[in-house]
Amino acid sequence: MEGIMDPLESVIDFKSGLLKPFENKVARKLSDMQGMYLDDKALESIVNSGDDVVYKVFERKVPLEEGHLVHSTTVIYPGKVGEEYYMTKGHFHTKEDRSELYLGVQGEGYVIMQTKEGKVSLIRMKPGVVAYIPPYWAHRTINIGKNIFAFFTVYPADAGHNYGSIEETGFPKLVLEKDGRPTIVDNPNYR
Ligand code: PAN
Ligand code: ZN
């Protein structure tokens, strides 16, 4: 039938977290994440001393339409801003009833999720762990390890990304390094 897309094959490199091939690549630096970390001064000083790529997304290109599935890997580099581990910006889906699956591929991290009603949930990620992010849950991932944290993700192609509310409110909890260990604490700046 005309208009039917051909199947795609890709390979996840379980060591580097790369998805091969990929058509879209996003790289986010600390300077793209102003206001998202607890320690603004620590962020400013890293940005002033040359900035740093925090994470990259490697994505296959599919039509951004209902029925298709976006699939990609995210690689978060190791590092901290003050005591706070490198993490993604985090978002609600623009179509809030769209869900998502994450599969841990390399390294260790957390997925933190929240609803607009103030529920919060964390899933500890490592290779093989699957996290199901149901409709209406915003999500962010955090690298708590000394090496990369990489995961594979699949979500409806018409979901869209809303970063605005998270930029305003943050997440209710933070994952900080305390005495050399990842520790979940309340976010004093939440809302
Ligand atoms: C993921 C994220 C990816 C980067 O593919 O988009 O990990 O995080 P941010 O989009 O929050 O910068 C996903 O959840 N897509 O819907
Ligand atoms: Zn998402």
PDB file of C-alpha atoms and ligand atoms in Angstrom:
ATOM      1  CA  MET A   1       0.000   0.000   0.000  1.00  0.00           C
ATOM      2  CA  GLU A   2       1.226   3.450  -0.832  1.00  0.00           C
ATOM      3  CA  GLY A   3       2.222   5.531   2.162  1.00  0.00           C
ATOM      4  CA  ILE A   4       3.133   2.550   4.322  1.00  0.00           C
ATOM      5  CA  MET A   5       6.531   2.986   5.856  1.00  0.00           C
ATOM      6  CA  ASP A   6       9.237   0.329   5.562  1.00  0.00           C
ATOM      7  CA  PRO A   7      10.339  -1.460   8.761  1.00  0.00           C
ATOM      8  CA  LEU A   8      13.419  -0.151  10.534  1.00  0.00           C
ATOM      9  CA  GLU A   9      16.226  -2.126  12.104  1.00  0.00           C
ATOM     10  CA  SER A  10      18.570  -0.657  14.691  1.00  0.00           C
ATOM     11  CA  VAL A  11      21.138  -1.993  17.135  1.00  0.00           C
ATOM     12  CA  ILE A  12      21.705  -0.803  20.693  1.00  0.00           C
ATOM     13  CA  ASP A  13      25.375  -0.853  21.626  1.00  0.00           C
ATOM     14  CA  PHE A  14      25.062  -2.055  25.214  1.00  0.00           C
ATOM     15  CA  LYS A  15      28.458  -0.642  26.170  1.00  0.00           C
ATOM     16  CA  SER A  16      28.219   2.902  24.827  1.00  0.00           C
ATOM     17  CA  GLY A  17      24.424   3.175  24.866  1.00  0.00           C
ATOM     18  CA  LEU A  18      24.428   4.347  21.243  1.00  0.00           C
ATOM     19  CA  LEU A  19      21.557   3.448  18.927  1.00  0.00           C
ATOM     20  CA  LYS A  20      22.878   2.679  15.462  1.00  0.00           C
ATOM     21  CA  PRO A  21      21.979   4.098  13.107  1.00  0.00           C
ATOM     22  CA  PHE A  22      20.328   7.264  14.394  1.00  0.00           C
ATOM     23  CA  GLU A  23      18.955  10.215  12.442  1.00  0.00           C
ATOM     24  CA  ASN A  24      18.327  12.727  15.217  1.00  0.00           C
ATOM     25  CA  LYS A  25      20.823  13.603  17.883  1.00  0.00           C
ATOM     26  CA  VAL A  26      20.244  16.017  20.749  1.00  0.00           C
ATOM     27  CA  ALA A  27      23.070  17.138  23.043  1.00  0.00           C
ATOM     28  CA  ARG A  28      22.222  19.132  26.153  1.00  0.00           C
ATOM     29  CA  LYS A  29      24.818  21.125  28.021  1.00  0.00           C
ATOM     30  CA  LEU A  30      24.721  22.479  31.560  1.00  0.00           C
ATOM     31  CA  SER A  31      24.163  25.929  30.085  1.00  0.00           C
ATOM     32  CA  ASP A  32      20.861  24.591  28.673  1.00  0.00           C
ATOM     33  CA  MET A  33      19.763  23.680  32.208  1.00  0.00           C
ATOM     34  CA  GLN A  34      19.911  26.991  34.054  1.00  0.00           C
ATOM     35  CA  GLY A  35      17.700  27.022  37.139  1.00  0.00           C
ATOM     36  CA  MET A  36      17.201  23.237  37.179  1.00  0.00           C
ATOM     37  CA  TYR A  37      19.859  22.347  39.754  1.00  0.00           C
ATOM     38  CA  LEU A  38      19.707  23.122  43.451  1.00  0.00           C
ATOM     39  CA  ASP A  39      23.128  24.793  43.533  1.00  0.00           C
ATOM     40  CA  ASP A  40      22.951  27.725  41.096  1.00  0.00           C
ATOM     41  CA  LYS A  41      26.455  28.918  41.999  1.00  0.00           C
ATOM     42  CA  ALA A  42      28.035  25.521  41.328  1.00  0.00           C
ATOM     43  CA  LEU A  43      26.249  25.443  37.960  1.00  0.00           C
ATOM     44  CA  GLU A  44      27.472  28.913  37.068  1.00  0.00           C
ATOM     45  CA  SER A  45      31.059  28.065  37.890  1.00  0.00           C
ATOM     46  CA  ILE A  46      31.064  24.892  35.718  1.00  0.00           C
ATOM     47  CA  VAL A  47      29.393  26.761  32.857  1.00  0.00           C
ATOM     48  CA  ASN A  48      31.984  29.574  33.132  1.00  0.00           C
ATOM     49  CA  SER A  49      34.870  27.121  33.102  1.00  0.00           C
ATOM     50  CA  GLY A  50      33.884  25.683  29.723  1.00  0.00           C
ATOM     51  CA  ASP A  51      30.404  24.152  30.099  1.00  0.00           C
ATOM     52  CA  ASP A  52      29.793  20.399  29.872  1.00  0.00           C
ATOM     53  CA  VAL A  53      27.561  18.087  27.842  1.00  0.00           C
ATOM     54  CA  VAL A  54      25.249  16.409  30.362  1.00  0.00           C
ATOM     55  CA  TYR A  55      23.414  14.023  28.038  1.00  0.00           C
ATOM     56  CA  LYS A  56      22.797  13.012  24.442  1.00  0.00           C
ATOM     57  CA  VAL A  57      19.764  11.433  22.801  1.00  0.00           C
ATOM     58  CA  PHE A  58      20.124   9.189  19.730  1.00  0.00           C
ATOM     59  CA  GLU A  59      16.843   8.728  17.917  1.00  0.00           C
ATOM     60  CA  ARG A  60      15.465   6.913  14.887  1.00  0.00           C
ATOM     61  CA  LYS A  61      13.385   9.074  12.620  1.00  0.00           C
ATOM     62  CA  VAL A  62       9.709   8.125  12.420  1.00  0.00           C
ATOM     63  CA  PRO A  63       6.701  10.256  11.473  1.00  0.00           C
ATOM     64  CA  LEU A  64       5.531  12.126  14.577  1.00  0.00           C
ATOM     65  CA  GLU A  65       2.000  10.831  14.157  1.00  0.00           C
ATOM     66  CA  GLU A  66      -0.439   8.656  16.095  1.00  0.00           C
ATOM     67  CA  GLY A  67       0.337   4.988  15.516  1.00  0.00           C
ATOM     68  CA  HIS A  68       4.115   5.376  15.244  1.00  0.00           C
ATOM     69  CA  LEU A  69       6.589   4.749  18.069  1.00  0.00           C
ATOM     70  CA  VAL A  70       9.601   6.975  18.661  1.00  0.00           C
ATOM     71  CA  HIS A  71      12.541   4.897  19.894  1.00  0.00           C
ATOM     72  CA  SER A  72      15.832   6.248  21.092  1.00  0.00           C
ATOM     73  CA  THR A  73      18.604   5.901  23.602  1.00  0.00           C
ATOM     74  CA  THR A  74      19.715   8.525  26.108  1.00  0.00           C
ATOM     75  CA  VAL A  75      23.272   8.597  27.418  1.00  0.00           C
ATOM     76  CA  ILE A  76      23.798  10.661  30.585  1.00  0.00           C
ATOM     77  CA  TYR A  77      27.441  11.380  31.370  1.00  0.00           C
ATOM     78  CA  PRO A  78      28.748  11.080  34.935  1.00  0.00           C
ATOM     79  CA  GLY A  79      29.089  14.262  36.925  1.00  0.00           C
ATOM     80  CA  LYS A  80      27.565  16.497  39.560  1.00  0.00           C
ATOM     81  CA  VAL A  81      26.523  20.087  40.043  1.00  0.00           C
ATOM     82  CA  GLY A  82      27.422  20.609  43.686  1.00  0.00           C
ATOM     83  CA  GLU A  83      26.012  17.433  45.300  1.00  0.00           C
ATOM     84  CA  GLU A  84      23.402  16.841  42.595  1.00  0.00           C
ATOM     85  CA  TYR A  85      24.005  14.217  39.937  1.00  0.00           C
ATOM     86  CA  TYR A  86      23.792  14.952  36.217  1.00  0.00           C
ATOM     87  CA  MET A  87      20.226  14.448  35.016  1.00  0.00           C
ATOM     88  CA  THR A  88      17.843  15.181  32.163  1.00  0.00           C
ATOM     89  CA  LYS A  89      15.589  18.234  32.076  1.00  0.00           C
ATOM     90  CA  GLY A  90      12.445  16.159  32.513  1.00  0.00           C
ATOM     91  CA  HIS A  91       9.014  16.746  31.040  1.00  0.00           C
ATOM     92  CA  PHE A  92       5.329  15.926  30.881  1.00  0.00           C
ATOM     93  CA  HIS A  93       4.168  14.744  27.493  1.00  0.00           C
ATOM     94  CA  THR A  94       2.221  17.457  25.694  1.00  0.00           C
ATOM     95  CA  LYS A  95      -0.498  14.840  25.235  1.00  0.00           C
ATOM     96  CA  GLU A  96      -0.442  13.968  28.915  1.00  0.00           C
ATOM     97  CA  ASP A  97      -2.164  10.606  28.486  1.00  0.00           C
ATOM     98  CA  ARG A  98       0.774   9.216  26.500  1.00  0.00           C
ATOM     99  CA  SER A  99       2.898   6.625  28.349  1.00  0.00           C
ATOM    100  CA  GLU A 100       6.497   5.516  27.887  1.00  0.00           C
ATOM    101  CA  LEU A 101       8.841   2.565  28.483  1.00  0.00           C
ATOM    102  CA  TYR A 102      12.468   2.847  29.609  1.00  0.00           C
ATOM    103  CA  LEU A 103      14.924  -0.075  29.500  1.00  0.00           C
ATOM    104  CA  GLY A 104      18.216   0.241  31.408  1.00  0.00           C
ATOM    105  CA  VAL A 105      21.149  -0.512  29.100  1.00  0.00           C
ATOM    106  CA  GLN A 106      24.362   0.609  30.834  1.00  0.00           C
ATOM    107  CA  GLY A 107      25.254   2.047  34.228  1.00  0.00           C
ATOM    108  CA  GLU A 108      23.049   3.042  37.123  1.00  0.00           C
ATOM    109  CA  GLY A 109      20.462   5.685  37.670  1.00  0.00           C
ATOM    110  CA  TYR A 110      17.003   6.636  38.746  1.00  0.00           C
ATOM    111  CA  VAL A 111      13.818   7.578  36.942  1.00  0.00           C
ATOM    112  CA  ILE A 112      11.906  10.077  39.053  1.00  0.00           C
ATOM    113  CA  MET A 113       8.240  10.571  38.186  1.00  0.00           C
ATOM    114  CA  GLN A 114       5.530  12.906  39.434  1.00  0.00           C
ATOM    115  CA  THR A 115       1.894  13.670  38.744  1.00  0.00           C
ATOM    116  CA  LYS A 116       0.284  17.109  38.824  1.00  0.00           C
ATOM    117  CA  GLU A 117      -1.579  15.993  41.981  1.00  0.00           C
ATOM    118  CA  GLY A 118       1.775  15.772  43.768  1.00  0.00           C
ATOM    119  CA  LYS A 119       2.391  12.008  43.733  1.00  0.00           C
ATOM    120  CA  VAL A 120       6.050  11.075  43.338  1.00  0.00           C
ATOM    121  CA  SER A 121       7.725   7.765  42.477  1.00  0.00           C
ATOM    122  CA  LEU A 122      11.286   6.610  41.819  1.00  0.00           C
ATOM    123  CA  ILE A 123      12.555   3.498  40.033  1.00  0.00           C
ATOM    124  CA  ARG A 124      16.173   2.461  40.403  1.00  0.00           C
ATOM    125  CA  MET A 125      17.586   1.646  36.967  1.00  0.00           C
ATOM    126  CA  LYS A 126      20.361  -0.704  35.880  1.00  0.00           C
ATOM    127  CA  PRO A 127      20.841  -2.862  32.770  1.00  0.00           C
ATOM    128  CA  GLY A 128      17.725  -4.957  32.186  1.00  0.00           C
ATOM    129  CA  VAL A 129      15.356  -2.964  34.391  1.00  0.00           C
ATOM    130  CA  VAL A 130      12.202  -1.848  32.594  1.00  0.00           C
ATOM    131  CA  ALA A 131      10.360   1.207  33.908  1.00  0.00           C
ATOM    132  CA  TYR A 132       6.809   1.795  32.753  1.00  0.00           C
ATOM    133  CA  ILE A 133       5.882   5.460  32.932  1.00  0.00           C
ATOM    134  CA  PRO A 134       2.079   5.533  32.838  1.00  0.00           C
ATOM    135  CA  PRO A 135       0.005   8.359  31.336  1.00  0.00           C
ATOM    136  CA  TYR A 136       0.073  11.666  33.302  1.00  0.00           C
ATOM    137  CA  TRP A 137       3.465  11.120  34.969  1.00  0.00           C
ATOM    138  CA  ALA A 138       6.281  13.606  34.277  1.00  0.00           C
ATOM    139  CA  HIS A 139       9.689  11.939  34.148  1.00  0.00           C
ATOM    140  CA  ARG A 140      13.372  12.737  34.583  1.00  0.00           C
ATOM    141  CA  THR A 141      16.421  10.427  34.690  1.00  0.00           C
ATOM    142  CA  ILE A 142      19.493  10.780  36.882  1.00  0.00           C
ATOM    143  CA  ASN A 143      22.954   9.223  36.547  1.00  0.00           C
ATOM    144  CA  ILE A 144      24.096   8.108  40.011  1.00  0.00           C
ATOM    145  CA  GLY A 145      27.189   6.205  38.817  1.00  0.00           C
ATOM    146  CA  LYS A 146      30.823   6.970  38.060  1.00  0.00           C
ATOM    147  CA  ASN A 147      30.378   6.056  34.383  1.00  0.00           C
ATOM    148  CA  ILE A 148      27.665   6.660  31.789  1.00  0.00           C
ATOM    149  CA  PHE A 149      24.043   5.768  32.466  1.00  0.00           C
ATOM    150  CA  ALA A 150      22.233   4.762  29.269  1.00  0.00           C
ATOM    151  CA  PHE A 151      18.678   3.629  28.625  1.00  0.00           C
ATOM    152  CA  PHE A 152      16.466   2.790  25.682  1.00  0.00           C
ATOM    153  CA  THR A 153      13.042   4.354  25.370  1.00  0.00           C
ATOM    154  CA  VAL A 154       9.860   3.838  23.361  1.00  0.00           C
ATOM    155  CA  TYR A 155       6.875   6.202  23.298  1.00  0.00           C
ATOM    156  CA  PRO A 156       3.937   7.189  21.070  1.00  0.00           C
ATOM    157  CA  ALA A 157       5.173   9.484  18.319  1.00  0.00           C
ATOM    158  CA  ASP A 158       2.387  12.031  18.875  1.00  0.00           C
ATOM    159  CA  ALA A 159       3.221  12.460  22.606  1.00  0.00           C
ATOM    160  CA  GLY A 160       5.223  15.703  22.375  1.00  0.00           C
ATOM    161  CA  HIS A 161       7.316  17.215  25.176  1.00  0.00           C
ATOM    162  CA  ASN A 162       6.268  19.899  27.640  1.00  0.00           C
ATOM    163  CA  TYR A 163       9.309  21.199  29.522  1.00  0.00           C
ATOM    164  CA  GLY A 164       7.676  24.378  30.823  1.00  0.00           C
ATOM    165  CA  SER A 165       5.928  23.057  33.945  1.00  0.00           C
ATOM    166  CA  ILE A 166       9.039  21.228  35.149  1.00  0.00           C
ATOM    167  CA  GLU A 167      11.149  24.357  34.576  1.00  0.00           C
ATOM    168  CA  GLU A 168       8.730  26.179  36.876  1.00  0.00           C
ATOM    169  CA  THR A 169       8.180  23.599  39.630  1.00  0.00           C
ATOM    170  CA  GLY A 170      11.057  21.115  39.548  1.00  0.00           C
ATOM    171  CA  PHE A 171      10.480  17.633  41.009  1.00  0.00           C
ATOM    172  CA  PRO A 172       9.439  17.073  44.666  1.00  0.00           C
ATOM    173  CA  LYS A 173      12.599  15.012  45.355  1.00  0.00           C
ATOM    174  CA  LEU A 174      16.272  15.376  44.478  1.00  0.00           C
ATOM    175  CA  VAL A 175      18.973  12.719  44.296  1.00  0.00           C
ATOM    176  CA  LEU A 176      22.145  14.069  45.910  1.00  0.00           C
ATOM    177  CA  GLU A 177      25.475  12.512  46.792  1.00  0.00           C
ATOM    178  CA  LYS A 178      25.793  12.423  50.584  1.00  0.00           C
ATOM    179  CA  ASP A 179      28.810  10.685  52.190  1.00  0.00           C
ATOM    180  CA  GLY A 180      29.646   9.216  48.788  1.00  0.00           C
ATOM    181  CA  ARG A 181      26.184   7.665  48.346  1.00  0.00           C
ATOM    182  CA  PRO A 182      23.126   8.583  46.296  1.00  0.00           C
ATOM    183  CA  THR A 183      20.542   9.920  48.725  1.00  0.00           C
ATOM    184  CA  ILE A 184      16.946  10.925  48.038  1.00  0.00           C
ATOM    185  CA  VAL A 185      15.956  14.186  49.732  1.00  0.00           C
ATOM    186  CA  ASP A 186      13.027  16.617  49.584  1.00  0.00           C
ATOM    187  CA  ASN A 187      13.535  19.456  47.105  1.00  0.00           C
ATOM    188  CA  PRO A 188      13.470  22.687  49.139  1.00  0.00           C
ATOM    189  CA  ASN A 189      12.694  24.688  45.979  1.00  0.00           C
ATOM    190  CA  TYR A 190       9.719  22.570  44.863  1.00  0.00           C
ATOM    191  CA  ARG A 191       6.872  24.843  43.603  1.00  0.00           C
TER     192      ARG A 191
HETATM  193  C1  PAN B   1      13.194  10.565  26.557  1.00  0.00           C
HETATM  194  C2  PAN B   1      13.802  11.948  26.892  1.00  0.00           C
HETATM  195  C3  PAN B   1      15.336  11.949  26.939  1.00  0.00           C
HETATM  196  C4  PAN B   1      15.894  13.346  27.289  1.00  0.00           C
HETATM  197  O1  PAN B   1      13.513  10.189  25.268  1.00  0.00           O
HETATM  198  O2  PAN B   1      13.325  12.890  25.964  1.00  0.00           O
HETATM  199  O3  PAN B   1      15.778  11.029  27.903  1.00  0.00           O
HETATM  200  O4  PAN B   1      15.238  13.932  28.384  1.00  0.00           O
HETATM  201  P1  PAN B   1      14.493  15.335  28.231  1.00  0.00           P
HETATM  202  O5  PAN B   1      13.579  15.229  27.047  1.00  0.00           O
HETATM  203  O6  PAN B   1      13.736  15.504  29.502  1.00  0.00           O
HETATM  204  O7  PAN B   1      15.522  16.390  27.993  1.00  0.00           O
HETATM  205  C5  PAN B   1      11.687  10.724  26.756  1.00  0.00           C
HETATM  206  O8  PAN B   1      11.207  10.679  27.865  1.00  0.00           O
HETATM  207  N1  PAN B   1      10.940  11.003  25.678  1.00  0.00           N
HETATM  208  O9  PAN B   1       9.625  11.175  25.776  1.00  0.00           O
HETATM  209 ZN    ZN B   2       8.985  11.243  27.764  1.00  0.00          ZN
END
